[in-house]
PDB file of C-alpha atoms in Angstrom:
ATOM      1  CA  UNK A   1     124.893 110.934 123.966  1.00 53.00           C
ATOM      2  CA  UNK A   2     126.603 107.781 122.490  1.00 69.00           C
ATOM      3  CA  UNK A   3     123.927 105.320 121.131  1.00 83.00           C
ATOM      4  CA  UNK A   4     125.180 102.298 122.924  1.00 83.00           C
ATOM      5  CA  UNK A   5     123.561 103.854 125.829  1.00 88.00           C
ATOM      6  CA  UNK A   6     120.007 104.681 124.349  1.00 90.00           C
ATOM      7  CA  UNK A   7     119.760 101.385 122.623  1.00 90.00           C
ATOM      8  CA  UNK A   8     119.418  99.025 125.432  1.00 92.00           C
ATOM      9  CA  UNK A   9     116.624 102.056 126.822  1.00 93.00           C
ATOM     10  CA  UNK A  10     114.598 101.591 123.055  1.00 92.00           C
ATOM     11  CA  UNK A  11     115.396  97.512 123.188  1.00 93.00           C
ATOM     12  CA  UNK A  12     113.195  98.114 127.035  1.00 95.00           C
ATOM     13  CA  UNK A  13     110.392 100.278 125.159  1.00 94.00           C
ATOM     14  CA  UNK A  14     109.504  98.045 122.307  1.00 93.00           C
ATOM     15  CA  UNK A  15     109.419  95.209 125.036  1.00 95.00           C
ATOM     16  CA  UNK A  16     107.100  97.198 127.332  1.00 94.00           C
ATOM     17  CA  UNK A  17     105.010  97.737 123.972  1.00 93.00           C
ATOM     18  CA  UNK A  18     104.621  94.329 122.974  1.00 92.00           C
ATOM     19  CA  UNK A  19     103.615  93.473 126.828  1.00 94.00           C
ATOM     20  CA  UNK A  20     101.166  96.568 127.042  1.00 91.00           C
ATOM     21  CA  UNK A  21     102.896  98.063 129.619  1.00 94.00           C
ATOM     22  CA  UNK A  22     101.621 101.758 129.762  1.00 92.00           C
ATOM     23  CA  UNK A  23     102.874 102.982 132.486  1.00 93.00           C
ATOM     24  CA  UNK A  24     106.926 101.240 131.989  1.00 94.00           C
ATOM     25  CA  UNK A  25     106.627 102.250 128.447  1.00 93.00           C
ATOM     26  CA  UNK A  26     105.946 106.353 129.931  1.00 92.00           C
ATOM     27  CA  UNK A  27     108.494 106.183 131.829  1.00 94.00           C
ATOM     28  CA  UNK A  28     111.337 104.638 129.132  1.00 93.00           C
ATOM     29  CA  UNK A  29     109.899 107.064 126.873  1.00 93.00           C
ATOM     30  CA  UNK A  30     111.050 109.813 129.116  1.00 94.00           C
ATOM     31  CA  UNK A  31     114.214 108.910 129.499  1.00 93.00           C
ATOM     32  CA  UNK A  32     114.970 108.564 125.775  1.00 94.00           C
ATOM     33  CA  UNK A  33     113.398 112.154 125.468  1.00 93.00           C
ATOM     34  CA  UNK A  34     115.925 113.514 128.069  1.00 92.00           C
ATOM     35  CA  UNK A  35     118.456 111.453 125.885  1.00 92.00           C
ATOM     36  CA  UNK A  36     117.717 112.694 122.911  1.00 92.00           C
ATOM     37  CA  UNK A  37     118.338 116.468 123.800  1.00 90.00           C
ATOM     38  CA  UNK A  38     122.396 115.121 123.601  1.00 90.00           C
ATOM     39  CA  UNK A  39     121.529 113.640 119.947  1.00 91.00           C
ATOM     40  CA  UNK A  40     123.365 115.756 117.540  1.00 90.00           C
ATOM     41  CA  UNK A  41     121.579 117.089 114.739  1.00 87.00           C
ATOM     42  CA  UNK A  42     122.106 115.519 111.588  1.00 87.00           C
ATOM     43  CA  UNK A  43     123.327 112.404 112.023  1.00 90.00           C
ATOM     44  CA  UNK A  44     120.987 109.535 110.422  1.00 92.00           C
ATOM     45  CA  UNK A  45     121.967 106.735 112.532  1.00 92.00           C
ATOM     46  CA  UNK A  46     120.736 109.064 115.777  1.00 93.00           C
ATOM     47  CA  UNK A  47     117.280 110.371 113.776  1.00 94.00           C
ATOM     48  CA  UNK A  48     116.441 106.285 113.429  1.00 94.00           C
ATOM     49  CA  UNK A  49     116.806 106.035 117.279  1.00 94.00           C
ATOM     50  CA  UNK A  50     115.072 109.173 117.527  1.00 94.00           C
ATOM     51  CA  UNK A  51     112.466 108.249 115.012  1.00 96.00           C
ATOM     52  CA  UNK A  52     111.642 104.784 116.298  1.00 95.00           C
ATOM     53  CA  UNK A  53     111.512 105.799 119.850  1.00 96.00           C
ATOM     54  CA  UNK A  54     108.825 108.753 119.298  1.00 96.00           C
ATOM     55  CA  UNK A  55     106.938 106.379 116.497  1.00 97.00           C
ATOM     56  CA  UNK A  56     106.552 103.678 119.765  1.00 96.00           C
ATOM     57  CA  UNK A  57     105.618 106.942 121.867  1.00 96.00           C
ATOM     58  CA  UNK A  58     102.170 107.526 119.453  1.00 96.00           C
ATOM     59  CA  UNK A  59     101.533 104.198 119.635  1.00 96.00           C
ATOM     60  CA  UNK A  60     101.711 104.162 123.071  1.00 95.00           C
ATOM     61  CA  UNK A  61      99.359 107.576 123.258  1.00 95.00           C
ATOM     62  CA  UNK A  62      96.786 105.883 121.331  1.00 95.00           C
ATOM     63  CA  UNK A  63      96.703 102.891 123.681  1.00 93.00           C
ATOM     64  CA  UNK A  64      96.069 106.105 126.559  1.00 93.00           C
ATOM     65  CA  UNK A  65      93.523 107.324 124.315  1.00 91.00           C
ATOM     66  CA  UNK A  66      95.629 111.024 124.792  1.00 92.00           C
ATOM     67  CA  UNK A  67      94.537 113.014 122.042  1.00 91.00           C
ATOM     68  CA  UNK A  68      97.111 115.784 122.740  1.00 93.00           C
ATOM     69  CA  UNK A  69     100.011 113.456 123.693  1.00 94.00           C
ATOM     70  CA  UNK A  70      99.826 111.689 120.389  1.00 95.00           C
ATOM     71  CA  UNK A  71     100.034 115.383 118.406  1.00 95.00           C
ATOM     72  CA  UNK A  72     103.222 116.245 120.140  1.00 95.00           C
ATOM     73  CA  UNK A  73     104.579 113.078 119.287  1.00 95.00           C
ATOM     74  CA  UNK A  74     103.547 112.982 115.921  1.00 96.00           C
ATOM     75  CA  UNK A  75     104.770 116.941 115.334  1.00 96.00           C
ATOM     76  CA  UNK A  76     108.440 115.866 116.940  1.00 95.00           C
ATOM     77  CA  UNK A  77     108.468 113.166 114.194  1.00 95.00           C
ATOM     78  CA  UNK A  78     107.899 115.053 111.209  1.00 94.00           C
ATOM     79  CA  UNK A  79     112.192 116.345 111.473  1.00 94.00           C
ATOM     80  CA  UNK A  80     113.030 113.076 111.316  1.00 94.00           C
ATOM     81  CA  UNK A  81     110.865 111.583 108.508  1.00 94.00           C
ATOM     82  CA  UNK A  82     111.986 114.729 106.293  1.00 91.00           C
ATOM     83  CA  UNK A  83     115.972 113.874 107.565  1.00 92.00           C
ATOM     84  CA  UNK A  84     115.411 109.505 106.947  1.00 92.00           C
ATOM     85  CA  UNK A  85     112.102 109.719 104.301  1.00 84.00           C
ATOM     86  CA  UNK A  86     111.011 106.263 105.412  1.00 89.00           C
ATOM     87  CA  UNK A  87     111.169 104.212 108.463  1.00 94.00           C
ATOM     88  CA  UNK A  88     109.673 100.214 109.203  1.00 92.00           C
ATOM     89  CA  UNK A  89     106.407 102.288 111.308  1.00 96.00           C
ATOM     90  CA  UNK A  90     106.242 105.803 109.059  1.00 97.00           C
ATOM     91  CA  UNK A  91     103.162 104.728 107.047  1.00 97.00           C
ATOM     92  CA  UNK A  92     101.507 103.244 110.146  1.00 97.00           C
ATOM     93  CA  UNK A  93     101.704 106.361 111.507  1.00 97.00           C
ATOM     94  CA  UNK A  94     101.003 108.670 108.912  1.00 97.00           C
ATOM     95  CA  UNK A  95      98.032 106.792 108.600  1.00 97.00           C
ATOM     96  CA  UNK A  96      96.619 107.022 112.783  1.00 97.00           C
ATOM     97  CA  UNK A  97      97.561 110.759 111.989  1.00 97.00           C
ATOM     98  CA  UNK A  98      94.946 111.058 109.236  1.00 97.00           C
ATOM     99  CA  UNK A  99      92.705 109.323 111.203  1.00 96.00           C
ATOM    100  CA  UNK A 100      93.374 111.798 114.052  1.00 95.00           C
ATOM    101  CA  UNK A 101      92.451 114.827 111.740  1.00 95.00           C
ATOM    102  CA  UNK A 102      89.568 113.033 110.209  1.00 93.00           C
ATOM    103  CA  UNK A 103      87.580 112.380 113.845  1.00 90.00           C
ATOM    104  CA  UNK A 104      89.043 116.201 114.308  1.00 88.00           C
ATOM    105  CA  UNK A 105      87.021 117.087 111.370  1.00 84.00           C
ATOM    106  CA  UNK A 106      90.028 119.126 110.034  1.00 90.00           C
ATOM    107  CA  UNK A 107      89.963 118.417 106.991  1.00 90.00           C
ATOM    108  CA  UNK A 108      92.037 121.480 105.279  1.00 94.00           C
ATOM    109  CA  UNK A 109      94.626 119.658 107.111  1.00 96.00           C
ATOM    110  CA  UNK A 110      94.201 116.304 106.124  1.00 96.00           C
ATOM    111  CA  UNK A 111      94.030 117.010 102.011  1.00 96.00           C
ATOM    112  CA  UNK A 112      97.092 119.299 103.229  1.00 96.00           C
ATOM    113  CA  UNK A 113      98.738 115.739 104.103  1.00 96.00           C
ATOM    114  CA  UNK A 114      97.487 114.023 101.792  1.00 96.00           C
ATOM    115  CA  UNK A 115      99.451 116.589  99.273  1.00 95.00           C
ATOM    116  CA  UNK A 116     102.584 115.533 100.739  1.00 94.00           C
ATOM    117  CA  UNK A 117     102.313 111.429 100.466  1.00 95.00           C
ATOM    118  CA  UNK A 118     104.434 109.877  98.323  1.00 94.00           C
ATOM    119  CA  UNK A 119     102.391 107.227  95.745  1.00 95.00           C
ATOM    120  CA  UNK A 120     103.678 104.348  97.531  1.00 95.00           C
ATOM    121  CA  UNK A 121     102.713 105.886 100.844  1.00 96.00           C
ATOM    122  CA  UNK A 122      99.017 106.452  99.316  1.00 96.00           C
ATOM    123  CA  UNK A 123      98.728 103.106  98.457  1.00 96.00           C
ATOM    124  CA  UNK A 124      99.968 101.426 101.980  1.00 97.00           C
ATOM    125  CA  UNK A 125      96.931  99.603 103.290  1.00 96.00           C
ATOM    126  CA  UNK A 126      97.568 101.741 106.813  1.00 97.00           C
ATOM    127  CA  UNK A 127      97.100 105.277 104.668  1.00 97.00           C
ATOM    128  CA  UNK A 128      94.679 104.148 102.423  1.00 97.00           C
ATOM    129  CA  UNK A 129      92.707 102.877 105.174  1.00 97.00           C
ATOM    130  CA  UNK A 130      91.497 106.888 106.050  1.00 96.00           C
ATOM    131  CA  UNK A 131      91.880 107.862 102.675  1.00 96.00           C
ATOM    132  CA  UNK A 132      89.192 105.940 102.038  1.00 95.00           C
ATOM    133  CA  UNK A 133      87.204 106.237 105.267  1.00 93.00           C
ATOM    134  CA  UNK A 134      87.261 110.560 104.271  1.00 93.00           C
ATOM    135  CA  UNK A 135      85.362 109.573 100.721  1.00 92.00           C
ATOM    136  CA  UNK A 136      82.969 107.088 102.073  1.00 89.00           C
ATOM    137  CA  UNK A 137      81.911 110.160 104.646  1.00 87.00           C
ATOM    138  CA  UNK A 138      82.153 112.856 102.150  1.00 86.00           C
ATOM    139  CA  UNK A 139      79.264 110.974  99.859  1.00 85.00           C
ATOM    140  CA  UNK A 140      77.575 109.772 102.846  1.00 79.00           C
ATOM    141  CA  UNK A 141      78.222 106.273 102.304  1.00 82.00           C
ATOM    142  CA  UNK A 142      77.940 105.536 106.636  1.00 78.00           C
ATOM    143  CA  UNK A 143      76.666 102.048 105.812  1.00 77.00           C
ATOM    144  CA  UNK A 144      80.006 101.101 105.063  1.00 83.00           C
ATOM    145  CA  UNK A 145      81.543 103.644 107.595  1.00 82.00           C
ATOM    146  CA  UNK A 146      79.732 101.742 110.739  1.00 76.00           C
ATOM    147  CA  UNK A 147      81.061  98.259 109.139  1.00 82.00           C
ATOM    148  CA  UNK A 148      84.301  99.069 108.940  1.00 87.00           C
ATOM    149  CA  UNK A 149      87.219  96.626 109.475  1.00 91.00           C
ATOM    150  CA  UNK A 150      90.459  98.440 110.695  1.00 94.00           C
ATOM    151  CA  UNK A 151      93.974  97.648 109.344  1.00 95.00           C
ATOM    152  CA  UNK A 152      95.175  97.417 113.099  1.00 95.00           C
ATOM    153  CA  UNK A 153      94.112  97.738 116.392  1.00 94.00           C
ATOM    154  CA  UNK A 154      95.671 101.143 116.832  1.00 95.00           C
ATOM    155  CA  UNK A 155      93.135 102.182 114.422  1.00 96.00           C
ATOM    156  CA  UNK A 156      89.844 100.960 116.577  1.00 93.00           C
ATOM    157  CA  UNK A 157      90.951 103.805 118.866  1.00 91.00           C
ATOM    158  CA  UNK A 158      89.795 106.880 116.298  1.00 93.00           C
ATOM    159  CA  UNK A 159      87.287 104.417 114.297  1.00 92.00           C
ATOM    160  CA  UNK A 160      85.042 104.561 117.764  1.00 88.00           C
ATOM    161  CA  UNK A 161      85.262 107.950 118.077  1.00 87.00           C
ATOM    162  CA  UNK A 162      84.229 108.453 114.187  1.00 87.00           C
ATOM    163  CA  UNK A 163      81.304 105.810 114.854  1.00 85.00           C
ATOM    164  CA  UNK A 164      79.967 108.631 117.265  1.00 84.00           C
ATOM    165  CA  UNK A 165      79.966 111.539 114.517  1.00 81.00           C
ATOM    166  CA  UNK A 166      78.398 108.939 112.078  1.00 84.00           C
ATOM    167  CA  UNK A 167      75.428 107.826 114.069  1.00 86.00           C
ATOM    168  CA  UNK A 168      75.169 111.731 114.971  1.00 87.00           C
ATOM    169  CA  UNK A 169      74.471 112.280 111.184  1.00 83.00           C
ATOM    170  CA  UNK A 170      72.580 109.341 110.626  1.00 87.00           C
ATOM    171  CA  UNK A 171      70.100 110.467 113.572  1.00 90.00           C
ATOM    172  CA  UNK A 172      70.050 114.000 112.224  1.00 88.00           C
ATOM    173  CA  UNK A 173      68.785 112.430 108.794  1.00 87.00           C
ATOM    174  CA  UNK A 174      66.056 110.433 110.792  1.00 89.00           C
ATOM    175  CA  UNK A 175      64.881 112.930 112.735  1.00 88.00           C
ATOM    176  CA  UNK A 176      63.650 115.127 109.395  1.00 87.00           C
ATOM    177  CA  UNK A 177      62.738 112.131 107.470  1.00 88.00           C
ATOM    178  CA  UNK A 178      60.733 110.593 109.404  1.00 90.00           C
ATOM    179  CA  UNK A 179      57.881 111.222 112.328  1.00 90.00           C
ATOM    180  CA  UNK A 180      58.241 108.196 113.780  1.00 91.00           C
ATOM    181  CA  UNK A 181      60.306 104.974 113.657  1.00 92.00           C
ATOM    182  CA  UNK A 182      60.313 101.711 115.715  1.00 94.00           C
ATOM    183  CA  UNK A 183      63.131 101.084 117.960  1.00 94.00           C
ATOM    184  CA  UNK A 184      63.900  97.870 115.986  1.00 93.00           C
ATOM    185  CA  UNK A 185      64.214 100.215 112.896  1.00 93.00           C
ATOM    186  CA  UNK A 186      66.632 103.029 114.645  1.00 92.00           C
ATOM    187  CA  UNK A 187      69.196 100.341 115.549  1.00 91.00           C
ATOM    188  CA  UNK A 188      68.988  98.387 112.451  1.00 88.00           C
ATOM    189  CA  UNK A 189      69.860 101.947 110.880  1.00 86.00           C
ATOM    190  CA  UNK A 190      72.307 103.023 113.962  1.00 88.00           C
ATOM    191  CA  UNK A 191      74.155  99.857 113.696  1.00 83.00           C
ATOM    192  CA  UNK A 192      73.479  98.956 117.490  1.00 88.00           C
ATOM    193  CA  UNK A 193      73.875  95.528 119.219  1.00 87.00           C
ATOM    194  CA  UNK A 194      71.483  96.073 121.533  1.00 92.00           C
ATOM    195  CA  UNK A 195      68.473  98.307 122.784  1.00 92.00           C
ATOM    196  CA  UNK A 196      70.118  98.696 125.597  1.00 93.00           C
ATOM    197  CA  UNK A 197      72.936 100.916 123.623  1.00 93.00           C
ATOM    198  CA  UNK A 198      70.026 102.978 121.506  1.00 93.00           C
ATOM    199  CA  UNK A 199      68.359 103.965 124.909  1.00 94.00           C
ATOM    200  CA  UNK A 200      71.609 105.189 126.427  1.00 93.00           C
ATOM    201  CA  UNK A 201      72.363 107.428 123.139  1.00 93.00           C
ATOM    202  CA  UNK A 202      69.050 108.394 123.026  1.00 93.00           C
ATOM    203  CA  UNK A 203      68.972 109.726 126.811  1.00 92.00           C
ATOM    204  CA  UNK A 204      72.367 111.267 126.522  1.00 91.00           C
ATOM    205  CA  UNK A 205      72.710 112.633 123.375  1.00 90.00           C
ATOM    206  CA  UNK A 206      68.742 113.260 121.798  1.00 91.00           C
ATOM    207  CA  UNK A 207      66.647 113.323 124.576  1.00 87.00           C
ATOM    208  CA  UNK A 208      63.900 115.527 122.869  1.00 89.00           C
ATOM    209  CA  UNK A 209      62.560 112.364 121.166  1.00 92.00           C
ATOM    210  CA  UNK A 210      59.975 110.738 122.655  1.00 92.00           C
ATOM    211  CA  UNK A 211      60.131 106.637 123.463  1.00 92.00           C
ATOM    212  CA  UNK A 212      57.000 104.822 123.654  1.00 90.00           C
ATOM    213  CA  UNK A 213      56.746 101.622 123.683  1.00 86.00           C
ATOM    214  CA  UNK A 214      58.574 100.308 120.965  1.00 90.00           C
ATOM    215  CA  UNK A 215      58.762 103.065 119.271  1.00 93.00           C
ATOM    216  CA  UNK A 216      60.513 106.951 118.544  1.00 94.00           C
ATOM    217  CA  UNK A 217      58.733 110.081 117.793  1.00 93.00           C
ATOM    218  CA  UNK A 218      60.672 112.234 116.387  1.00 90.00           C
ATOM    219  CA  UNK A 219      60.425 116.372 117.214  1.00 76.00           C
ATOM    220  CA  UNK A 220      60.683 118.367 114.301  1.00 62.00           C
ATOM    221  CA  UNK A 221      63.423 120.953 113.995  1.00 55.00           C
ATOM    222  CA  UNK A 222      61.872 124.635 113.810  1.00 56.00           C
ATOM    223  CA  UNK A 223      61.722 125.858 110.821  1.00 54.00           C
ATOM    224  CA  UNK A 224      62.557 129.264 109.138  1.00 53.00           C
ATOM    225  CA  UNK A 225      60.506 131.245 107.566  1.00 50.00           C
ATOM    226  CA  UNK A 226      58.904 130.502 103.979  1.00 51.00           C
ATOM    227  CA  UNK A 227      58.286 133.100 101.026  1.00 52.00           C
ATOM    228  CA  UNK A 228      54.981 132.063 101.358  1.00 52.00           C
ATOM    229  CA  UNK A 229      54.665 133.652 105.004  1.00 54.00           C
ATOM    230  CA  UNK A 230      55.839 137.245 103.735  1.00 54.00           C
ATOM    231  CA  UNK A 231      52.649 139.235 103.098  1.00 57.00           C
ATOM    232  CA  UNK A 232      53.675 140.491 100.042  1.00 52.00           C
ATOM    233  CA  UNK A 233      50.663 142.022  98.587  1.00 56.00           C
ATOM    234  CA  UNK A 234      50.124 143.701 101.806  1.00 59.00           C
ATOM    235  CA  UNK A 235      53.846 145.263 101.566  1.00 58.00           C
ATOM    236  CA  UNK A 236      53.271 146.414  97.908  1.00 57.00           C
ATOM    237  CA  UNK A 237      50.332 148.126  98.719  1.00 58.00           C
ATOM    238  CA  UNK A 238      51.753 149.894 101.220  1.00 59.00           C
ATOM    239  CA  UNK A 239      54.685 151.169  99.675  1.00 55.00           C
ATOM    240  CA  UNK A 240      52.159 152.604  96.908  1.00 55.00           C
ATOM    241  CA  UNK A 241      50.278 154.013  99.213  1.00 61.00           C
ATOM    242  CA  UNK A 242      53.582 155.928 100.384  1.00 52.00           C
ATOM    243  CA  UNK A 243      54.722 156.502  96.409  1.00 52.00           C
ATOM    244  CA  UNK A 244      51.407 158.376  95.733  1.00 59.00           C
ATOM    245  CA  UNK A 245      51.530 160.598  98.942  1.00 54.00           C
ATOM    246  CA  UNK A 246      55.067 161.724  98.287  1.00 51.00           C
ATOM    247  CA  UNK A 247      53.975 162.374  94.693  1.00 52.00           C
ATOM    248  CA  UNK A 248      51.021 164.962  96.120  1.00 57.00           C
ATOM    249  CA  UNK A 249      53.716 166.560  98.825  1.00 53.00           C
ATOM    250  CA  UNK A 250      55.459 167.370  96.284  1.00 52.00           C
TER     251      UNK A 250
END
């Protein structure tokens, strides 16, 4: 497949990018997939074709919000970023695919990338960006998790669906902390807009605590049991009991 024939198809998907068209960018990126079957392996100026037409399909997978789509696309990549080591998009990318494993929560994986960045690509603002993100949650810093400003759009995608595992952790903390808390106080804490948005996480996703008026109560998780609730003295006494009538049997 000559290139003169895929390029006017990759000039048509960056366009259809640019204008947000989902559904005419799908359908040019299947046609340069069925295209690049004919690409012969090897040859640089074909992995840049290659390279920049699957880098536009992510981007376009993340617009879909396809979680599966935009692993495909980012595994077919990985050939040709080890065949051209850099590209205009690469760190862009590297960078939504961090963020992909970090609202994954697989985080073997991520260090695992992380291990293969070069120190430039660490420092790119696009692969910092969940570099950074990964520390702040590690030490529990979600302050500056749920105030987060993204280095691109693209990002907002995975940063909303981190925001949900973050207020999950923050209403875990609450919940043993405290036995009660106003409403004002849970979305000060949350980060929520509005009451409106507390009352709809609080129906769908903890609806064991109690609303009342303007306030939460809180239901306590169950708890193991202590040391203290062993009767020990009662077991020792036993088991002496049992010593001293073995010693007499025998």
């Amino acid at each position: 497949m000559s290139l003169e024939s895929a390029a006017p198809v990759v000039a048509d998907l960056n366009a259809k990018f640019q204008a947000g068209d989902l559904a005419g960018g799908k359908e040019c990126l299947s046609k340069l997939k069925i295209m690049m079957l004919d690409f012969p392996p090897g040859s640089e100026s074909h992995a840049k074709v290659a390279a920049e037409t699957l880098e536009l399909g992510v981007l376009f997978t993340v617009a879909d919000g396809d979680f599966d789509a935009f692993a495909r696309n980012v595994a077919q990549l990985k050939p040709y970023y080890a065949l051209l080591k850099t590209t205009s998009r690469k760190c862009h990318i590297l960078g939504l695919n961090l963020m992909h494993l970090l609202v994954d929560n697989r985080l073997s994986e991520f260090h695992a990338e992380l291990e293969l960045l070069t120190e430039e690509e660490a420092s790119n603002a696009f692969v910092s960006f969940p570099i950074n993100l990964e520390r702040q949650l590690m030490v529990g810093i979600y302050d500056e998790v749920l105030n987060v400003k993204v280095p691109d759009a693209s990002y907002q995608f995975f940063v909303d669906n981190l925001l949900q595992t973050v207020r999950d952790s923050i209403a875990d903390c609450m919940e043993v902390s405290y036995q009660s808390m106003t409403l004002a106080d849970a979305m000060i804490m949350m980060k929520f807009d509005a009451q409106a948005e507390l009352m709809e996480y609080i129906e769908e996703c903890r609806d064991d605590w109690i609303v009342e008026a303007d306030a939460i109560t809180f239901q306590l998780p169950p708890s193991g049991s202590k040391a203290s609730d062993i009767p020990s003295m009662k077991l020792i006494a036993q088991n002496l009991s049992y010593a001293t009538e073995m010693e007499r049997i025998i």
